[in-house]
Amino acid sequence: EIVLTQAPGTLSLSPGERATLSCRASQSVTSGHLAWYQHKPGLAPRLLIYGASSRATGLPDRFSGSGSGTDFTLTISRLEPEDFAVYYCQQYVNSLSSFGGGTKVEIK
Amino acid sequence: QVQLQESGPGLVKPSETLSLTCTVSGGSITSHYWSWIRQPPTERLEWIGFIYHNGVTDYNPSLKSRVTMSVDTSRNQFSLKLSSVTAADTAVYYCARARSGYIYGAFDFWGQGTLVTVSS
């Protein structure tokens, strides 16, 4: 089973700042089968990135994903007020699909 | 716009079977792979399993012995049954659709989730 570790657990930033979120896998994630989601309380999670770097439909270009193998990054170039939320990564290679523990991006 | 809505009892007794249904609107269930995912309080998300419109399924090995999924294409619905539940099965349960071309992830549409509590 691939264990995903997200860091940091909490990121305190101001609107307009850059956010860099890390997702590290215990084994290589083949074919870049890694996704990122945004989750706000009481709402459905929202797909941001799939295939490690492909943006979901309609996603603002301030969001970008990168990485391969065991190290992946989600970058939000300039935080907007609506971006403060919890972010999860997910690897989906097979039926042992797993999620990371999440990074909370909060307003400083 | 595709929408998913979970429905089912919010309280289940220990040792009984949890049953949930996901109703899909705004799109046909006869395409894409459809999954159930859950999140216990203070824990990470956990993928439970998927079903395809022809009835093909695959489940998380950790839950496989207790999970059954089914699909009703006439109602555009799919369902989850989890047997022999314990307090550890208390969670928010989500249904979700995998993006075209994907199976086990890249979920582009989700339900809002339903809290199921296991308690006597």
PDB file of C-alpha atoms in Angstrom:
ATOM      1  CA  GLU A   1       0.000   0.000   0.000  1.00  0.00           C
ATOM      2  CA  ILE A   2       1.267   3.472  -0.888  1.00  0.00           C
ATOM      3  CA  VAL A   3       1.213   5.878   2.060  1.00  0.00           C
ATOM      4  CA  LEU A   4       0.944   9.572   1.176  1.00  0.00           C
ATOM      5  CA  THR A   5       2.414  12.118   3.574  1.00  0.00           C
ATOM      6  CA  GLN A   6       1.384  15.730   3.135  1.00  0.00           C
ATOM      7  CA  ALA A   7       3.363  18.661   4.490  1.00  0.00           C
ATOM      8  CA  PRO A   8       2.976  20.968   6.179  1.00  0.00           C
ATOM      9  CA  GLY A   9      -0.085  20.043   8.171  1.00  0.00           C
ATOM     10  CA  THR A  10      -1.116  23.696   8.339  1.00  0.00           C
ATOM     11  CA  LEU A  11       0.016  26.603   6.200  1.00  0.00           C
ATOM     12  CA  SER A  12      -0.708  30.126   7.496  1.00  0.00           C
ATOM     13  CA  LEU A  13      -0.544  32.680   4.697  1.00  0.00           C
ATOM     14  CA  SER A  14      -2.055  35.975   3.621  1.00  0.00           C
ATOM     15  CA  PRO A  15      -4.103  36.611   0.481  1.00  0.00           C
ATOM     16  CA  GLY A  16      -1.791  37.296  -2.444  1.00  0.00           C
ATOM     17  CA  GLU A  17       0.969  35.039  -1.124  1.00  0.00           C
ATOM     18  CA  ARG A  18       2.241  31.866  -2.765  1.00  0.00           C
ATOM     19  CA  ALA A  19       1.323  28.481  -1.302  1.00  0.00           C
ATOM     20  CA  THR A  20       3.444  25.395  -1.845  1.00  0.00           C
ATOM     21  CA  LEU A  21       1.995  22.081  -0.672  1.00  0.00           C
ATOM     22  CA  SER A  22       3.923  18.823  -0.653  1.00  0.00           C
ATOM     23  CA  CYS A  23       2.744  15.240  -1.078  1.00  0.00           C
ATOM     24  CA  ARG A  24       5.324  12.500  -0.644  1.00  0.00           C
ATOM     25  CA  ALA A  25       4.613   8.844  -1.475  1.00  0.00           C
ATOM     26  CA  SER A  26       6.153   5.834   0.257  1.00  0.00           C
ATOM     27  CA  GLN A  27       6.557   4.167  -3.153  1.00  0.00           C
ATOM     28  CA  SER A  28       6.665   5.449  -6.689  1.00  0.00           C
ATOM     29  CA  VAL A  29       3.272   6.504  -8.067  1.00  0.00           C
ATOM     30  CA  THR A  30       3.315   4.982 -11.518  1.00  0.00           C
ATOM     31  CA  SER A  31       2.066   6.838 -14.573  1.00  0.00           C
ATOM     32  CA  GLY A  32       1.659   9.979 -12.517  1.00  0.00           C
ATOM     33  CA  HIS A  33      -1.683   8.765 -11.160  1.00  0.00           C
ATOM     34  CA  LEU A  34      -1.859  11.519  -8.569  1.00  0.00           C
ATOM     35  CA  ALA A  35      -4.668  14.011  -7.944  1.00  0.00           C
ATOM     36  CA  TRP A  36      -5.202  17.029  -5.732  1.00  0.00           C
ATOM     37  CA  TYR A  37      -8.519  18.085  -4.204  1.00  0.00           C
ATOM     38  CA  GLN A  38      -9.766  21.154  -2.350  1.00  0.00           C
ATOM     39  CA  HIS A  39     -12.221  20.598   0.468  1.00  0.00           C
ATOM     40  CA  LYS A  40     -14.267  23.165   2.359  1.00  0.00           C
ATOM     41  CA  PRO A  41     -16.474  22.291   5.358  1.00  0.00           C
ATOM     42  CA  GLY A  42     -19.923  21.072   4.384  1.00  0.00           C
ATOM     43  CA  LEU A  43     -19.137  21.043   0.678  1.00  0.00           C
ATOM     44  CA  ALA A  44     -18.194  18.329  -1.764  1.00  0.00           C
ATOM     45  CA  PRO A  45     -14.467  17.968  -2.422  1.00  0.00           C
ATOM     46  CA  ARG A  46     -13.357  19.607  -5.656  1.00  0.00           C
ATOM     47  CA  LEU A  47     -10.918  18.057  -8.105  1.00  0.00           C
ATOM     48  CA  LEU A  48      -8.086  20.460  -8.895  1.00  0.00           C
ATOM     49  CA  ILE A  49      -5.328  18.434 -10.534  1.00  0.00           C
ATOM     50  CA  TYR A  50      -5.136  14.940 -12.013  1.00  0.00           C
ATOM     51  CA  GLY A  51      -2.312  13.090 -13.712  1.00  0.00           C
ATOM     52  CA  ALA A  52       0.012  15.039 -11.379  1.00  0.00           C
ATOM     53  CA  SER A  53      -0.120  18.203 -13.485  1.00  0.00           C
ATOM     54  CA  SER A  54      -3.324  18.413 -15.538  1.00  0.00           C
ATOM     55  CA  ARG A  55      -5.834  21.056 -14.426  1.00  0.00           C
ATOM     56  CA  ALA A  56      -9.446  20.115 -13.958  1.00  0.00           C
ATOM     57  CA  THR A  57     -12.006  21.832 -16.161  1.00  0.00           C
ATOM     58  CA  GLY A  58     -12.431  25.498 -15.279  1.00  0.00           C
ATOM     59  CA  LEU A  59      -9.636  25.613 -12.711  1.00  0.00           C
ATOM     60  CA  PRO A  60      -7.929  29.016 -12.481  1.00  0.00           C
ATOM     61  CA  ASP A  61      -4.357  28.960 -13.723  1.00  0.00           C
ATOM     62  CA  ARG A  62      -3.020  30.131 -10.366  1.00  0.00           C
ATOM     63  CA  PHE A  63      -3.245  26.441  -9.403  1.00  0.00           C
ATOM     64  CA  SER A  64      -0.543  24.139 -10.741  1.00  0.00           C
ATOM     65  CA  GLY A  65       0.647  20.625 -10.011  1.00  0.00           C
ATOM     66  CA  SER A  66       4.058  19.118 -10.555  1.00  0.00           C
ATOM     67  CA  GLY A  67       6.192  16.158  -9.628  1.00  0.00           C
ATOM     68  CA  SER A  68       6.725  12.510 -10.400  1.00  0.00           C
ATOM     69  CA  GLY A  69       7.757   9.287  -8.735  1.00  0.00           C
ATOM     70  CA  THR A  70       7.430   9.910  -5.015  1.00  0.00           C
ATOM     71  CA  ASP A  71       7.421  13.716  -4.738  1.00  0.00           C
ATOM     72  CA  PHE A  72       4.544  15.919  -5.826  1.00  0.00           C
ATOM     73  CA  THR A  73       3.703  19.575  -5.312  1.00  0.00           C
ATOM     74  CA  LEU A  74       0.590  21.707  -5.550  1.00  0.00           C
ATOM     75  CA  THR A  75       1.314  25.409  -5.985  1.00  0.00           C
ATOM     76  CA  ILE A  76      -1.147  28.267  -5.668  1.00  0.00           C
ATOM     77  CA  SER A  77       0.666  31.237  -7.129  1.00  0.00           C
ATOM     78  CA  ARG A  78      -1.380  33.993  -5.467  1.00  0.00           C
ATOM     79  CA  LEU A  79      -3.888  33.066  -2.810  1.00  0.00           C
ATOM     80  CA  GLU A  80      -7.407  34.378  -3.234  1.00  0.00           C
ATOM     81  CA  PRO A  81      -9.825  34.518  -0.268  1.00  0.00           C
ATOM     82  CA  GLU A  82     -11.747  31.521  -1.627  1.00  0.00           C
ATOM     83  CA  ASP A  83      -8.595  29.357  -1.665  1.00  0.00           C
ATOM     84  CA  PHE A  84      -8.420  28.959   2.110  1.00  0.00           C
ATOM     85  CA  ALA A  85      -9.414  25.321   2.611  1.00  0.00           C
ATOM     86  CA  VAL A  86      -8.019  21.838   3.185  1.00  0.00           C
ATOM     87  CA  TYR A  87      -6.134  20.201   0.317  1.00  0.00           C
ATOM     88  CA  TYR A  88      -5.725  16.457  -0.181  1.00  0.00           C
ATOM     89  CA  CYS A  89      -3.604  14.425  -2.545  1.00  0.00           C
ATOM     90  CA  GLN A  90      -4.662  10.998  -3.787  1.00  0.00           C
ATOM     91  CA  GLN A  91      -2.819   8.267  -5.647  1.00  0.00           C
ATOM     92  CA  TYR A  92      -5.053   6.070  -7.779  1.00  0.00           C
ATOM     93  CA  VAL A  93      -2.823   3.437  -9.322  1.00  0.00           C
ATOM     94  CA  ASN A  94      -5.144   0.538  -8.415  1.00  0.00           C
ATOM     95  CA  SER A  95      -7.538  -0.749  -5.764  1.00  0.00           C
ATOM     96  CA  LEU A  96      -5.000   0.260  -3.127  1.00  0.00           C
ATOM     97  CA  SER A  97      -5.861   3.888  -3.895  1.00  0.00           C
ATOM     98  CA  SER A  98      -5.092   6.153  -0.939  1.00  0.00           C
ATOM     99  CA  PHE A  99      -5.324   9.750   0.214  1.00  0.00           C
ATOM    100  CA  GLY A 100      -2.937  11.950   2.106  1.00  0.00           C
ATOM    101  CA  GLY A 101      -3.747  13.388   5.501  1.00  0.00           C
ATOM    102  CA  GLY A 102      -4.373  16.871   4.151  1.00  0.00           C
ATOM    103  CA  THR A 103      -2.866  20.360   4.394  1.00  0.00           C
ATOM    104  CA  LYS A 104      -4.987  23.134   5.830  1.00  0.00           C
ATOM    105  CA  VAL A 105      -4.325  26.509   4.244  1.00  0.00           C
ATOM    106  CA  GLU A 106      -5.500  29.144   6.707  1.00  0.00           C
ATOM    107  CA  ILE A 107      -5.552  32.911   6.737  1.00  0.00           C
ATOM    108  CA  LYS A 108      -2.621  34.405   8.629  1.00  0.00           C
TER     109      LYS A 108
ATOM    110  CA  GLN B   1     -23.937  19.820 -14.722  1.00  0.00           C
ATOM    111  CA  VAL B   2     -23.648  16.399 -13.124  1.00  0.00           C
ATOM    112  CA  GLN B   3     -24.902  16.195  -9.530  1.00  0.00           C
ATOM    113  CA  LEU B   4     -24.678  13.357  -7.041  1.00  0.00           C
ATOM    114  CA  GLN B   5     -26.772  12.962  -3.902  1.00  0.00           C
ATOM    115  CA  GLU B   6     -26.278  10.382  -1.173  1.00  0.00           C
ATOM    116  CA  SER B   7     -29.253   9.084   0.783  1.00  0.00           C
ATOM    117  CA  GLY B   8     -29.796   6.564   3.554  1.00  0.00           C
ATOM    118  CA  PRO B   9     -30.070   6.167   7.318  1.00  0.00           C
ATOM    119  CA  GLY B  10     -27.862   8.400   9.420  1.00  0.00           C
ATOM    120  CA  LEU B  11     -27.778   5.928  12.302  1.00  0.00           C
ATOM    121  CA  VAL B  12     -26.965   2.223  12.120  1.00  0.00           C
ATOM    122  CA  LYS B  13     -26.666  -0.235  14.992  1.00  0.00           C
ATOM    123  CA  PRO B  14     -23.453  -2.210  15.555  1.00  0.00           C
ATOM    124  CA  SER B  15     -23.350  -5.545  13.685  1.00  0.00           C
ATOM    125  CA  GLU B  16     -26.041  -4.397  11.242  1.00  0.00           C
ATOM    126  CA  THR B  17     -25.673  -3.436   7.572  1.00  0.00           C
ATOM    127  CA  LEU B  18     -25.120   0.126   6.412  1.00  0.00           C
ATOM    128  CA  SER B  19     -27.008   0.900   3.191  1.00  0.00           C
ATOM    129  CA  LEU B  20     -26.606   4.035   1.091  1.00  0.00           C
ATOM    130  CA  THR B  21     -27.772   5.073  -2.350  1.00  0.00           C
ATOM    131  CA  CYS B  22     -26.294   7.674  -4.680  1.00  0.00           C
ATOM    132  CA  THR B  23     -28.594   9.304  -7.213  1.00  0.00           C
ATOM    133  CA  VAL B  24     -26.951  10.807 -10.281  1.00  0.00           C
ATOM    134  CA  SER B  25     -28.605  13.669 -12.141  1.00  0.00           C
ATOM    135  CA  GLY B  26     -27.529  15.764 -15.098  1.00  0.00           C
ATOM    136  CA  GLY B  27     -25.733  12.851 -16.739  1.00  0.00           C
ATOM    137  CA  SER B  28     -26.003   9.149 -17.439  1.00  0.00           C
ATOM    138  CA  ILE B  29     -24.690   6.504 -15.098  1.00  0.00           C
ATOM    139  CA  THR B  30     -23.886   4.340 -18.152  1.00  0.00           C
ATOM    140  CA  SER B  31     -20.537   6.021 -18.539  1.00  0.00           C
ATOM    141  CA  HIS B  32     -17.670   6.554 -16.131  1.00  0.00           C
ATOM    142  CA  TYR B  33     -16.759   4.612 -13.017  1.00  0.00           C
ATOM    143  CA  TRP B  34     -18.637   5.410  -9.828  1.00  0.00           C
ATOM    144  CA  SER B  35     -17.074   5.199  -6.369  1.00  0.00           C
ATOM    145  CA  TRP B  36     -17.812   5.382  -2.690  1.00  0.00           C
ATOM    146  CA  ILE B  37     -15.342   7.166  -0.405  1.00  0.00           C
ATOM    147  CA  ARG B  38     -15.574   7.805   3.313  1.00  0.00           C
ATOM    148  CA  GLN B  39     -13.920   9.979   5.957  1.00  0.00           C
ATOM    149  CA  PRO B  40     -14.103   8.981   9.623  1.00  0.00           C
ATOM    150  CA  PRO B  41     -13.916  11.862  12.109  1.00  0.00           C
ATOM    151  CA  THR B  42     -10.383  13.301  12.315  1.00  0.00           C
ATOM    152  CA  GLU B  43      -9.075  10.703   9.826  1.00  0.00           C
ATOM    153  CA  ARG B  44      -8.108  10.793   6.179  1.00  0.00           C
ATOM    154  CA  LEU B  45     -10.326   9.976   3.237  1.00  0.00           C
ATOM    155  CA  GLU B  46     -10.616   6.276   2.375  1.00  0.00           C
ATOM    156  CA  TRP B  47     -11.631   4.848  -1.001  1.00  0.00           C
ATOM    157  CA  ILE B  48     -14.183   2.059  -0.530  1.00  0.00           C
ATOM    158  CA  GLY B  49     -14.766   0.770  -4.042  1.00  0.00           C
ATOM    159  CA  PHE B  50     -16.173   1.407  -7.512  1.00  0.00           C
ATOM    160  CA  ILE B  51     -18.915   0.065  -9.752  1.00  0.00           C
ATOM    161  CA  TYR B  52     -19.364   0.335 -13.505  1.00  0.00           C
ATOM    162  CA  HIS B  53     -22.766   0.393 -15.212  1.00  0.00           C
ATOM    163  CA  ASN B  54     -22.390  -3.234 -16.302  1.00  0.00           C
ATOM    164  CA  GLY B  55     -21.984  -4.307 -12.691  1.00  0.00           C
ATOM    165  CA  VAL B  56     -18.219  -4.708 -12.641  1.00  0.00           C
ATOM    166  CA  THR B  57     -16.859  -3.810  -9.230  1.00  0.00           C
ATOM    167  CA  ASP B  58     -13.590  -3.567  -7.354  1.00  0.00           C
ATOM    168  CA  TYR B  59     -13.196  -2.913  -3.664  1.00  0.00           C
ATOM    169  CA  ASN B  60     -10.563  -1.721  -1.227  1.00  0.00           C
ATOM    170  CA  PRO B  61      -8.942  -4.954   0.012  1.00  0.00           C
ATOM    171  CA  SER B  62      -9.287  -3.777   3.622  1.00  0.00           C
ATOM    172  CA  LEU B  63     -13.087  -3.665   3.290  1.00  0.00           C
ATOM    173  CA  LYS B  64     -13.683  -6.243   0.560  1.00  0.00           C
ATOM    174  CA  SER B  65     -15.149  -8.933   2.818  1.00  0.00           C
ATOM    175  CA  ARG B  66     -17.929  -6.585   4.000  1.00  0.00           C
ATOM    176  CA  VAL B  67     -18.711  -4.454   0.935  1.00  0.00           C
ATOM    177  CA  THR B  68     -21.271  -4.978  -1.800  1.00  0.00           C
ATOM    178  CA  MET B  69     -22.072  -2.424  -4.501  1.00  0.00           C
ATOM    179  CA  SER B  70     -24.884  -2.511  -7.010  1.00  0.00           C
ATOM    180  CA  VAL B  71     -26.203  -0.312  -9.817  1.00  0.00           C
ATOM    181  CA  ASP B  72     -29.683   0.490 -11.121  1.00  0.00           C
ATOM    182  CA  THR B  73     -29.307   2.082 -14.525  1.00  0.00           C
ATOM    183  CA  SER B  74     -33.066   2.632 -14.888  1.00  0.00           C
ATOM    184  CA  ARG B  75     -32.990   4.938 -11.878  1.00  0.00           C
ATOM    185  CA  ASN B  76     -29.501   6.347 -12.502  1.00  0.00           C
ATOM    186  CA  GLN B  77     -28.498   5.148  -9.040  1.00  0.00           C
ATOM    187  CA  PHE B  78     -25.804   3.055  -7.446  1.00  0.00           C
ATOM    188  CA  SER B  79     -25.691   1.690  -3.928  1.00  0.00           C
ATOM    189  CA  LEU B  80     -23.369   0.631  -1.141  1.00  0.00           C
ATOM    190  CA  LYS B  81     -23.885  -2.037   1.481  1.00  0.00           C
ATOM    191  CA  LEU B  82     -21.390  -2.462   4.310  1.00  0.00           C
ATOM    192  CA  SER B  83     -22.097  -5.361   6.630  1.00  0.00           C
ATOM    193  CA  SER B  84     -21.212  -6.057  10.257  1.00  0.00           C
ATOM    194  CA  VAL B  85     -20.553  -2.420  11.042  1.00  0.00           C
ATOM    195  CA  THR B  86     -18.757  -1.197  14.157  1.00  0.00           C
ATOM    196  CA  ALA B  87     -18.063   2.240  15.606  1.00  0.00           C
ATOM    197  CA  ALA B  88     -14.998   2.385  13.349  1.00  0.00           C
ATOM    198  CA  ASP B  89     -17.357   2.646  10.377  1.00  0.00           C
ATOM    199  CA  THR B  90     -18.748   5.950  11.621  1.00  0.00           C
ATOM    200  CA  ALA B  91     -17.852   8.420   8.882  1.00  0.00           C
ATOM    201  CA  VAL B  92     -19.046  10.875   6.281  1.00  0.00           C
ATOM    202  CA  TYR B  93     -19.749   8.792   3.184  1.00  0.00           C
ATOM    203  CA  TYR B  94     -19.350  10.321  -0.280  1.00  0.00           C
ATOM    204  CA  CYS B  95     -20.242   9.061  -3.711  1.00  0.00           C
ATOM    205  CA  ALA B  96     -18.155  10.306  -6.604  1.00  0.00           C
ATOM    206  CA  ARG B  97     -17.545   9.975 -10.337  1.00  0.00           C
ATOM    207  CA  ALA B  98     -14.138   9.253 -11.815  1.00  0.00           C
ATOM    208  CA  ARG B  99     -13.127  11.505 -14.658  1.00  0.00           C
ATOM    209  CA  SER B 100     -13.406   9.931 -18.118  1.00  0.00           C
ATOM    210  CA  GLY B 101     -10.559   7.510 -18.686  1.00  0.00           C
ATOM    211  CA  TYR B 102      -9.894   6.945 -15.001  1.00  0.00           C
ATOM    212  CA  ILE B 103     -11.102   4.336 -12.568  1.00  0.00           C
ATOM    213  CA  TYR B 104      -9.692   4.574  -9.065  1.00  0.00           C
ATOM    214  CA  GLY B 105      -9.336   8.332  -8.817  1.00  0.00           C
ATOM    215  CA  ALA B 106      -9.430  11.754 -10.404  1.00  0.00           C
ATOM    216  CA  PHE B 107     -12.972  12.188  -9.052  1.00  0.00           C
ATOM    217  CA  ASP B 108     -14.449  15.184 -10.830  1.00  0.00           C
ATOM    218  CA  PHE B 109     -17.924  15.144  -9.292  1.00  0.00           C
ATOM    219  CA  TRP B 110     -18.809  14.338  -5.699  1.00  0.00           C
ATOM    220  CA  GLY B 111     -21.887  14.264  -3.537  1.00  0.00           C
ATOM    221  CA  GLN B 112     -21.967  16.536  -0.511  1.00  0.00           C
ATOM    222  CA  GLY B 113     -21.570  13.551   1.784  1.00  0.00           C
ATOM    223  CA  THR B 114     -23.780  11.974   4.407  1.00  0.00           C
ATOM    224  CA  LEU B 115     -22.798  11.285   8.000  1.00  0.00           C
ATOM    225  CA  VAL B 116     -23.452   7.740   9.141  1.00  0.00           C
ATOM    226  CA  THR B 117     -23.065   7.044  12.828  1.00  0.00           C
ATOM    227  CA  VAL B 118     -22.782   3.498  14.165  1.00  0.00           C
ATOM    228  CA  SER B 119     -24.236   3.369  17.640  1.00  0.00           C
ATOM    229  CA  SER B 120     -26.734   1.393  19.659  1.00  0.00           C
TER     230      SER B 120
END
